Amino acid sequence: MAGKDSTVTSTEPEGIRLQKVLANAGVASRRVSEQLIEDGRVEVNGVVVTELGSRIDPEHDLVSVDGSAIQLDASKRYLMLNKPVGIYSSLKDDRGRPDLRRFTEQYEERLFNVGRLDAETSGLLILTNDGDLAHVLAHPSFGVQKTYIAKVTGKVTPQILAKLTAGIDLEDGPISADKARLLGTEDGFSLVELTLHSGRNRIVRRMLDAVGHPVVDLVRRQFGPLHLGTLGSGQLRELTKDELGAILTIARAHGPEARAADGTAAEASEPTE
């Protein structure tokens, strides 16, 4: 009718039901997700939610279950690569050497590596398109530990291990390992496990060289809560739900710090190991 306001006011509640969001994220079926909510095991933005009618905005709200962060953005991808020796940690090596494109070109998303391993170092490398998470994992100021197994020349003594953890002076300043232990010795070589959170260039090799035990072979076995396990050289796999939850939880814990830190691109922020 002419002159009458024809505007319709929608009474449809905003957001999506929490149990549906959890089910869509692959946490559990909708019925099991409802039980998780009723049991007080689900948090939204750090607050426990127990009402089944609760609605959230998956694009902005942060959800966790049993304290483990849940990724609601299906466009994000997280992969673990066991990088072989001879591969350069670049998505386009400017000298035409073997690079990571052979592993990333099969995916539609623009994936990048979290930090780098030098060409002579093998082991665990994370590939993702989640820049915020990558920055936290790669930036040494957030203290995410990495564990390496190094085959070195000579017999490593307890005194050498103590020196590595107490701290040594390098040309770019003092450095210490968080942990160091001897795994074994054979035929004039030693296997040393070294854990540290520094992101300096080739730091593991330089530390061991400084104490008189040059590296013959170096493998990164662990990155934060992620373990290489039985993943073969050159193999690639998606992170499990538990693995993803563990690294997302770390990233969210440092969220404000990460945004305030200098630089935003993790792919360019960490030197080679």
mmCIF file of C-alpha atoms in Angstrom:
data_model
loop_
_atom_site.group_PDB
_atom_site.id
_atom_site.type_symbol
_atom_site.label_atom_id
_atom_site.label_comp_id
_atom_site.label_asym_id
_atom_site.label_seq_id
_atom_site.Cartn_x
_atom_site.Cartn_y
_atom_site.Cartn_z
ATOM 1 C CA MET A 1 0.000 0.000 0.000
ATOM 2 C CA ALA A 2 1.339 3.387 -0.999
ATOM 3 C CA GLY A 3 2.803 5.424 1.861
ATOM 4 C CA LYS A 4 3.237 2.468 4.178
ATOM 5 C CA ASP A 5 6.744 1.546 5.365
ATOM 6 C CA SER A 6 7.538 -1.776 3.689
ATOM 7 C CA THR A 7 10.839 -2.377 5.522
ATOM 8 C CA VAL A 8 10.972 -5.837 7.082
ATOM 9 C CA THR A 9 12.928 -6.208 10.302
ATOM 10 C CA SER A 10 14.624 -9.587 10.537
ATOM 11 C CA THR A 11 14.371 -11.417 13.845
ATOM 12 C CA GLU A 12 16.820 -14.122 12.737
ATOM 13 C CA PRO A 13 19.542 -14.395 15.410
ATOM 14 C CA GLU A 14 23.059 -13.547 14.287
ATOM 15 C CA GLY A 15 25.861 -16.076 14.104
ATOM 16 C CA ILE A 16 25.942 -19.848 13.812
ATOM 17 C CA ARG A 17 25.104 -22.321 16.550
ATOM 18 C CA LEU A 18 28.237 -23.373 18.370
ATOM 19 C CA GLN A 19 27.564 -27.097 18.061
ATOM 20 C CA LYS A 20 27.189 -26.734 14.294
ATOM 21 C CA VAL A 21 30.475 -24.832 14.090
ATOM 22 C CA LEU A 22 32.255 -27.574 16.038
ATOM 23 C CA ALA A 23 30.770 -30.269 13.828
ATOM 24 C CA ASN A 24 31.739 -28.379 10.653
ATOM 25 C CA ALA A 25 35.288 -28.041 11.996
ATOM 26 C CA GLY A 26 35.500 -31.824 12.374
ATOM 27 C CA VAL A 27 35.704 -31.791 16.168
ATOM 28 C CA ALA A 28 32.862 -34.281 16.606
ATOM 29 C CA SER A 29 29.327 -34.977 15.441
ATOM 30 C CA ARG A 30 26.758 -32.326 16.299
ATOM 31 C CA ARG A 31 25.293 -34.501 19.066
ATOM 32 C CA VAL A 32 28.706 -35.125 20.638
ATOM 33 C CA SER A 33 29.537 -31.436 20.237
ATOM 34 C CA GLU A 34 26.394 -30.582 22.199
ATOM 35 C CA GLN A 35 27.590 -32.864 24.988
ATOM 36 C CA LEU A 36 31.007 -31.169 24.973
ATOM 37 C CA ILE A 37 29.283 -27.813 25.410
ATOM 38 C CA GLU A 38 27.015 -29.033 28.222
ATOM 39 C CA ASP A 39 30.029 -30.541 29.996
ATOM 40 C CA GLY A 40 31.777 -27.163 30.048
ATOM 41 C CA ARG A 41 34.635 -28.305 27.824
ATOM 42 C CA VAL A 42 34.205 -25.595 25.170
ATOM 43 C CA GLU A 43 35.485 -22.022 25.400
ATOM 44 C CA VAL A 44 34.717 -19.087 23.127
ATOM 45 C CA ASN A 45 37.169 -16.206 23.354
ATOM 46 C CA GLY A 46 38.477 -17.649 26.615
ATOM 47 C CA VAL A 47 35.054 -17.979 28.268
ATOM 48 C CA VAL A 48 33.404 -21.341 28.989
ATOM 49 C CA VAL A 49 30.109 -21.706 27.119
ATOM 50 C CA THR A 50 27.537 -24.251 28.321
ATOM 51 C CA GLU A 51 24.321 -23.080 26.606
ATOM 52 C CA LEU A 52 23.378 -25.049 23.509
ATOM 53 C CA GLY A 53 21.652 -22.044 21.964
ATOM 54 C CA SER A 54 24.887 -20.041 21.875
ATOM 55 C CA ARG A 55 25.829 -18.606 18.495
ATOM 56 C CA ILE A 56 29.228 -17.392 17.352
ATOM 57 C CA ASP A 57 30.898 -15.711 14.393
ATOM 58 C CA PRO A 58 33.402 -18.279 13.033
ATOM 59 C CA GLU A 59 35.341 -15.546 11.230
ATOM 60 C CA HIS A 60 36.162 -13.624 14.399
ATOM 61 C CA ASP A 61 35.544 -15.773 17.482
ATOM 62 C CA LEU A 62 38.230 -18.087 18.875
ATOM 63 C CA VAL A 63 37.084 -21.526 19.988
ATOM 64 C CA SER A 64 38.899 -24.160 22.023
ATOM 65 C CA VAL A 65 37.941 -27.600 23.351
ATOM 66 C CA ASP A 66 39.609 -28.957 26.490
ATOM 67 C CA GLY A 67 42.058 -26.068 26.262
ATOM 68 C CA SER A 68 43.145 -26.945 22.720
ATOM 69 C CA ALA A 69 42.510 -24.367 19.994
ATOM 70 C CA ILE A 70 40.221 -25.242 17.081
ATOM 71 C CA GLN A 71 40.720 -23.904 13.560
ATOM 72 C CA LEU A 72 37.363 -22.802 12.130
ATOM 73 C CA ASP A 73 38.762 -21.409 8.878
ATOM 74 C CA ALA A 74 38.652 -24.229 6.345
ATOM 75 C CA SER A 75 40.851 -22.250 3.938
ATOM 76 C CA LYS A 76 43.898 -22.682 6.178
ATOM 77 C CA ARG A 77 46.255 -25.561 5.487
ATOM 78 C CA TYR A 78 49.005 -27.003 7.690
ATOM 79 C CA LEU A 79 51.549 -29.531 6.455
ATOM 80 C CA MET A 80 54.650 -31.246 7.817
ATOM 81 C CA LEU A 81 57.517 -31.941 5.431
ATOM 82 C CA ASN A 82 60.597 -34.034 6.043
ATOM 83 C CA LYS A 83 62.883 -31.857 3.944
ATOM 84 C CA PRO A 84 65.629 -33.843 2.225
ATOM 85 C CA VAL A 85 69.241 -32.727 2.016
ATOM 86 C CA GLY A 86 69.843 -30.725 -1.164
ATOM 87 C CA ILE A 87 66.528 -28.860 -1.122
ATOM 88 C CA TYR A 88 66.674 -25.106 -0.540
ATOM 89 C CA SER A 89 64.081 -23.572 1.788
ATOM 90 C CA SER A 90 62.690 -21.233 -0.829
ATOM 91 C CA LEU A 91 59.578 -21.204 -2.975
ATOM 92 C CA LYS A 92 61.592 -19.823 -5.895
ATOM 93 C CA ASP A 93 65.330 -20.158 -5.647
ATOM 94 C CA ASP A 94 66.931 -17.273 -7.540
ATOM 95 C CA ARG A 95 69.750 -19.525 -8.743
ATOM 96 C CA GLY A 96 67.513 -22.280 -10.059
ATOM 97 C CA ARG A 97 68.507 -24.806 -7.389
ATOM 98 C CA PRO A 98 66.049 -27.462 -6.111
ATOM 99 C CA ASP A 99 63.480 -25.726 -3.899
ATOM 100 C CA LEU A 100 60.191 -26.327 -2.103
ATOM 101 C CA ARG A 101 57.978 -25.875 -5.146
ATOM 102 C CA ARG A 102 58.111 -29.594 -5.850
ATOM 103 C CA PHE A 103 56.187 -30.055 -2.580
ATOM 104 C CA THR A 104 53.833 -27.050 -2.714
ATOM 105 C CA GLU A 105 52.792 -26.960 -6.378
ATOM 106 C CA GLN A 106 50.202 -29.707 -5.867
ATOM 107 C CA TYR A 107 48.156 -27.403 -3.599
ATOM 108 C CA GLU A 108 45.868 -24.595 -4.721
ATOM 109 C CA GLU A 109 46.701 -22.474 -1.668
ATOM 110 C CA ARG A 110 49.824 -20.313 -1.650
ATOM 111 C CA LEU A 111 51.831 -22.191 0.941
ATOM 112 C CA PHE A 112 55.055 -20.947 2.494
ATOM 113 C CA ASN A 113 57.615 -22.404 4.861
ATOM 114 C CA VAL A 114 57.790 -21.536 8.545
ATOM 115 C CA GLY A 115 61.423 -20.566 8.939
ATOM 116 C CA ARG A 116 64.158 -22.287 6.986
ATOM 117 C CA LEU A 117 66.570 -25.179 7.037
ATOM 118 C CA ASP A 118 69.773 -24.836 5.048
ATOM 119 C CA ALA A 119 70.280 -27.112 2.064
ATOM 120 C CA GLU A 120 72.603 -29.452 3.991
ATOM 121 C CA THR A 121 70.128 -29.855 6.877
ATOM 122 C CA SER A 122 67.192 -32.253 6.651
ATOM 123 C CA GLY A 123 64.122 -32.710 8.785
ATOM 124 C CA LEU A 124 60.927 -31.128 9.996
ATOM 125 C CA LEU A 125 59.676 -28.102 8.092
ATOM 126 C CA ILE A 126 56.152 -26.682 8.408
ATOM 127 C CA LEU A 127 54.310 -25.457 5.316
ATOM 128 C CA THR A 128 51.178 -23.329 5.744
ATOM 129 C CA ASN A 129 49.177 -20.359 4.509
ATOM 130 C CA ASP A 130 48.485 -19.117 8.055
ATOM 131 C CA GLY A 131 50.751 -16.095 8.408
ATOM 132 C CA ASP A 132 49.870 -15.223 12.007
ATOM 133 C CA LEU A 133 50.606 -18.712 13.282
ATOM 134 C CA ALA A 134 53.764 -18.964 11.202
ATOM 135 C CA HIS A 135 55.127 -15.722 12.623
ATOM 136 C CA VAL A 136 54.761 -16.912 16.229
ATOM 137 C CA LEU A 137 56.317 -20.305 15.525
ATOM 138 C CA ALA A 138 59.279 -18.849 13.643
ATOM 139 C CA HIS A 139 60.074 -15.762 15.710
ATOM 140 C CA PRO A 140 62.729 -16.565 18.365
ATOM 141 C CA SER A 141 61.275 -14.047 20.832
ATOM 142 C CA PHE A 142 58.323 -16.378 21.432
ATOM 143 C CA GLY A 143 60.607 -19.191 22.597
ATOM 144 C CA VAL A 144 59.286 -22.062 20.464
ATOM 145 C CA GLN A 145 61.892 -24.796 20.874
ATOM 146 C CA LYS A 146 63.411 -26.865 18.085
ATOM 147 C CA THR A 147 65.317 -30.110 18.581
ATOM 148 C CA TYR A 148 68.113 -31.342 16.320
ATOM 149 C CA ILE A 149 70.157 -34.518 16.060
ATOM 150 C CA ALA A 150 73.702 -33.743 14.950
ATOM 151 C CA LYS A 151 76.385 -36.198 13.884
ATOM 152 C CA VAL A 152 79.682 -34.528 14.743
ATOM 153 C CA THR A 153 83.348 -35.397 14.542
ATOM 154 C CA GLY A 154 85.120 -36.499 17.709
ATOM 155 C CA LYS A 155 83.981 -37.742 21.088
ATOM 156 C CA VAL A 156 81.676 -35.288 22.853
ATOM 157 C CA THR A 157 82.264 -35.215 26.608
ATOM 158 C CA PRO A 158 79.936 -34.208 29.462
ATOM 159 C CA GLN A 159 82.045 -31.064 29.808
ATOM 160 C CA ILE A 160 81.271 -30.085 26.228
ATOM 161 C CA LEU A 161 77.540 -30.624 26.788
ATOM 162 C CA ALA A 162 77.694 -28.473 29.905
ATOM 163 C CA LYS A 163 79.480 -25.764 27.946
ATOM 164 C CA LEU A 164 76.762 -25.757 25.274
ATOM 165 C CA THR A 165 74.014 -25.243 27.848
ATOM 166 C CA ALA A 166 76.001 -22.775 29.961
ATOM 167 C CA GLY A 167 76.647 -20.597 26.938
ATOM 168 C CA ILE A 168 79.377 -19.842 24.440
ATOM 169 C CA ASP A 169 80.462 -16.688 22.660
ATOM 170 C CA LEU A 170 80.043 -16.442 18.903
ATOM 171 C CA GLU A 171 80.906 -13.557 16.607
ATOM 172 C CA ASP A 172 77.296 -12.321 16.762
ATOM 173 C CA GLY A 173 76.966 -12.655 20.537
ATOM 174 C CA PRO A 174 76.563 -15.255 23.297
ATOM 175 C CA ILE A 175 74.292 -18.260 22.816
ATOM 176 C CA SER A 176 73.258 -21.262 24.891
ATOM 177 C CA ALA A 177 71.305 -24.417 24.186
ATOM 178 C CA ASP A 178 68.184 -25.116 26.220
ATOM 179 C CA LYS A 179 69.163 -28.786 26.397
ATOM 180 C CA ALA A 180 72.071 -30.894 25.165
ATOM 181 C CA ARG A 181 72.665 -34.616 25.532
ATOM 182 C CA LEU A 182 74.868 -37.286 24.032
ATOM 183 C CA LEU A 183 73.055 -40.080 22.210
ATOM 184 C CA GLY A 184 76.101 -42.181 21.427
ATOM 185 C CA THR A 185 79.594 -42.413 19.943
ATOM 186 C CA GLU A 186 80.985 -44.676 17.227
ATOM 187 C CA ASP A 187 83.986 -44.744 14.876
ATOM 188 C CA GLY A 188 85.227 -41.308 15.844
ATOM 189 C CA PHE A 189 81.826 -39.614 15.615
ATOM 190 C CA SER A 190 79.229 -38.580 18.199
ATOM 191 C CA LEU A 191 75.469 -38.137 18.014
ATOM 192 C CA VAL A 192 74.287 -35.092 19.935
ATOM 193 C CA GLU A 193 70.721 -33.962 20.595
ATOM 194 C CA LEU A 194 70.459 -30.189 20.869
ATOM 195 C CA THR A 195 67.348 -28.180 21.788
ATOM 196 C CA LEU A 196 67.201 -24.399 21.445
ATOM 197 C CA HIS A 197 64.871 -21.595 20.429
ATOM 198 C CA SER A 198 67.316 -19.281 18.681
ATOM 199 C CA GLY A 199 66.704 -18.400 15.046
ATOM 200 C CA ARG A 200 70.206 -17.254 14.159
ATOM 201 C CA ASN A 201 71.808 -18.268 10.901
ATOM 202 C CA ARG A 202 73.171 -21.844 10.963
ATOM 203 C CA ILE A 203 73.290 -21.596 14.738
ATOM 204 C CA VAL A 204 73.499 -25.324 15.514
ATOM 205 C CA ARG A 205 76.428 -25.846 13.170
ATOM 206 C CA ARG A 206 78.235 -22.774 14.490
ATOM 207 C CA MET A 207 77.757 -23.749 18.131
ATOM 208 C CA LEU A 208 79.126 -27.243 17.645
ATOM 209 C CA ASP A 209 81.976 -25.996 15.506
ATOM 210 C CA ALA A 210 82.863 -23.492 18.251
ATOM 211 C CA VAL A 211 83.292 -26.294 20.797
ATOM 212 C CA GLY A 212 85.511 -28.290 18.444
ATOM 213 C CA HIS A 213 82.986 -30.757 16.994
ATOM 214 C CA PRO A 214 82.086 -29.831 13.402
ATOM 215 C CA VAL A 215 78.756 -31.143 12.122
ATOM 216 C CA VAL A 216 78.796 -33.939 9.567
ATOM 217 C CA ASP A 217 75.028 -34.432 9.376
ATOM 218 C CA LEU A 218 72.123 -32.464 10.892
ATOM 219 C CA VAL A 219 68.416 -33.304 11.198
ATOM 220 C CA ARG A 220 65.642 -31.303 12.827
ATOM 221 C CA ARG A 221 63.448 -33.812 14.641
ATOM 222 C CA GLN A 222 61.072 -31.545 16.531
ATOM 223 C CA PHE A 223 59.524 -28.101 16.125
ATOM 224 C CA GLY A 224 57.579 -26.998 19.194
ATOM 225 C CA PRO A 225 55.039 -29.758 19.929
ATOM 226 C CA LEU A 226 55.491 -31.344 16.483
ATOM 227 C CA HIS A 227 57.624 -34.470 16.073
ATOM 228 C CA LEU A 228 58.978 -35.826 12.781
ATOM 229 C CA GLY A 229 58.212 -39.384 13.865
ATOM 230 C CA THR A 230 58.416 -41.947 11.074
ATOM 231 C CA LEU A 231 57.785 -39.485 8.226
ATOM 232 C CA GLY A 232 60.232 -40.457 5.500
ATOM 233 C CA SER A 233 62.643 -38.142 3.732
ATOM 234 C CA GLY A 234 60.778 -36.143 1.083
ATOM 235 C CA GLN A 235 57.379 -37.113 2.463
ATOM 236 C CA LEU A 236 54.621 -34.619 3.246
ATOM 237 C CA ARG A 237 51.474 -34.951 5.345
ATOM 238 C CA GLU A 238 48.693 -32.898 6.891
ATOM 239 C CA LEU A 239 48.981 -32.175 10.596
ATOM 240 C CA THR A 240 46.693 -34.242 12.787
ATOM 241 C CA LYS A 241 43.918 -32.545 14.760
ATOM 242 C CA ASP A 242 45.934 -32.867 17.963
ATOM 243 C CA GLU A 243 49.065 -31.428 16.338
ATOM 244 C CA LEU A 244 47.117 -28.549 14.838
ATOM 245 C CA GLY A 245 45.413 -27.831 18.142
ATOM 246 C CA ALA A 246 48.784 -27.745 19.894
ATOM 247 C CA ILE A 247 50.385 -25.198 17.563
ATOM 248 C CA LEU A 248 47.222 -23.071 17.323
ATOM 249 C CA THR A 249 47.126 -22.920 21.119
ATOM 250 C CA ILE A 250 50.718 -21.634 21.151
ATOM 251 C CA ALA A 251 49.947 -19.054 18.461
ATOM 252 C CA ARG A 252 46.863 -17.738 20.258
ATOM 253 C CA ALA A 253 48.689 -17.513 23.570
ATOM 254 C CA HIS A 254 51.137 -15.111 21.935
ATOM 255 C CA GLY A 255 48.563 -13.388 19.712
ATOM 256 C CA PRO A 256 48.917 -9.793 21.012
ATOM 257 C CA GLU A 257 52.696 -10.137 21.245
ATOM 258 C CA ALA A 258 52.904 -11.468 17.710
ATOM 259 C CA ARG A 259 50.974 -8.532 16.318
ATOM 260 C CA ALA A 260 53.221 -6.118 18.159
ATOM 261 C CA ALA A 261 56.469 -7.806 17.104
ATOM 262 C CA ASP A 262 58.553 -6.322 14.336
ATOM 263 C CA GLY A 263 57.730 -7.766 10.929
ATOM 264 C CA THR A 264 54.759 -9.888 9.935
ATOM 265 C CA ALA A 265 55.981 -12.384 7.355
ATOM 266 C CA ALA A 266 57.334 -15.498 9.011
ATOM 267 C CA GLU A 267 58.580 -16.773 5.679
ATOM 268 C CA ALA A 268 61.219 -14.043 5.685
ATOM 269 C CA SER A 269 61.829 -13.595 9.408
ATOM 270 C CA GLU A 270 63.826 -16.668 10.404
ATOM 271 C CA PRO A 271 67.356 -17.329 9.141
ATOM 272 C CA THR A 272 68.476 -20.773 8.079
ATOM 273 C CA GLU A 273 69.484 -23.300 10.719
#
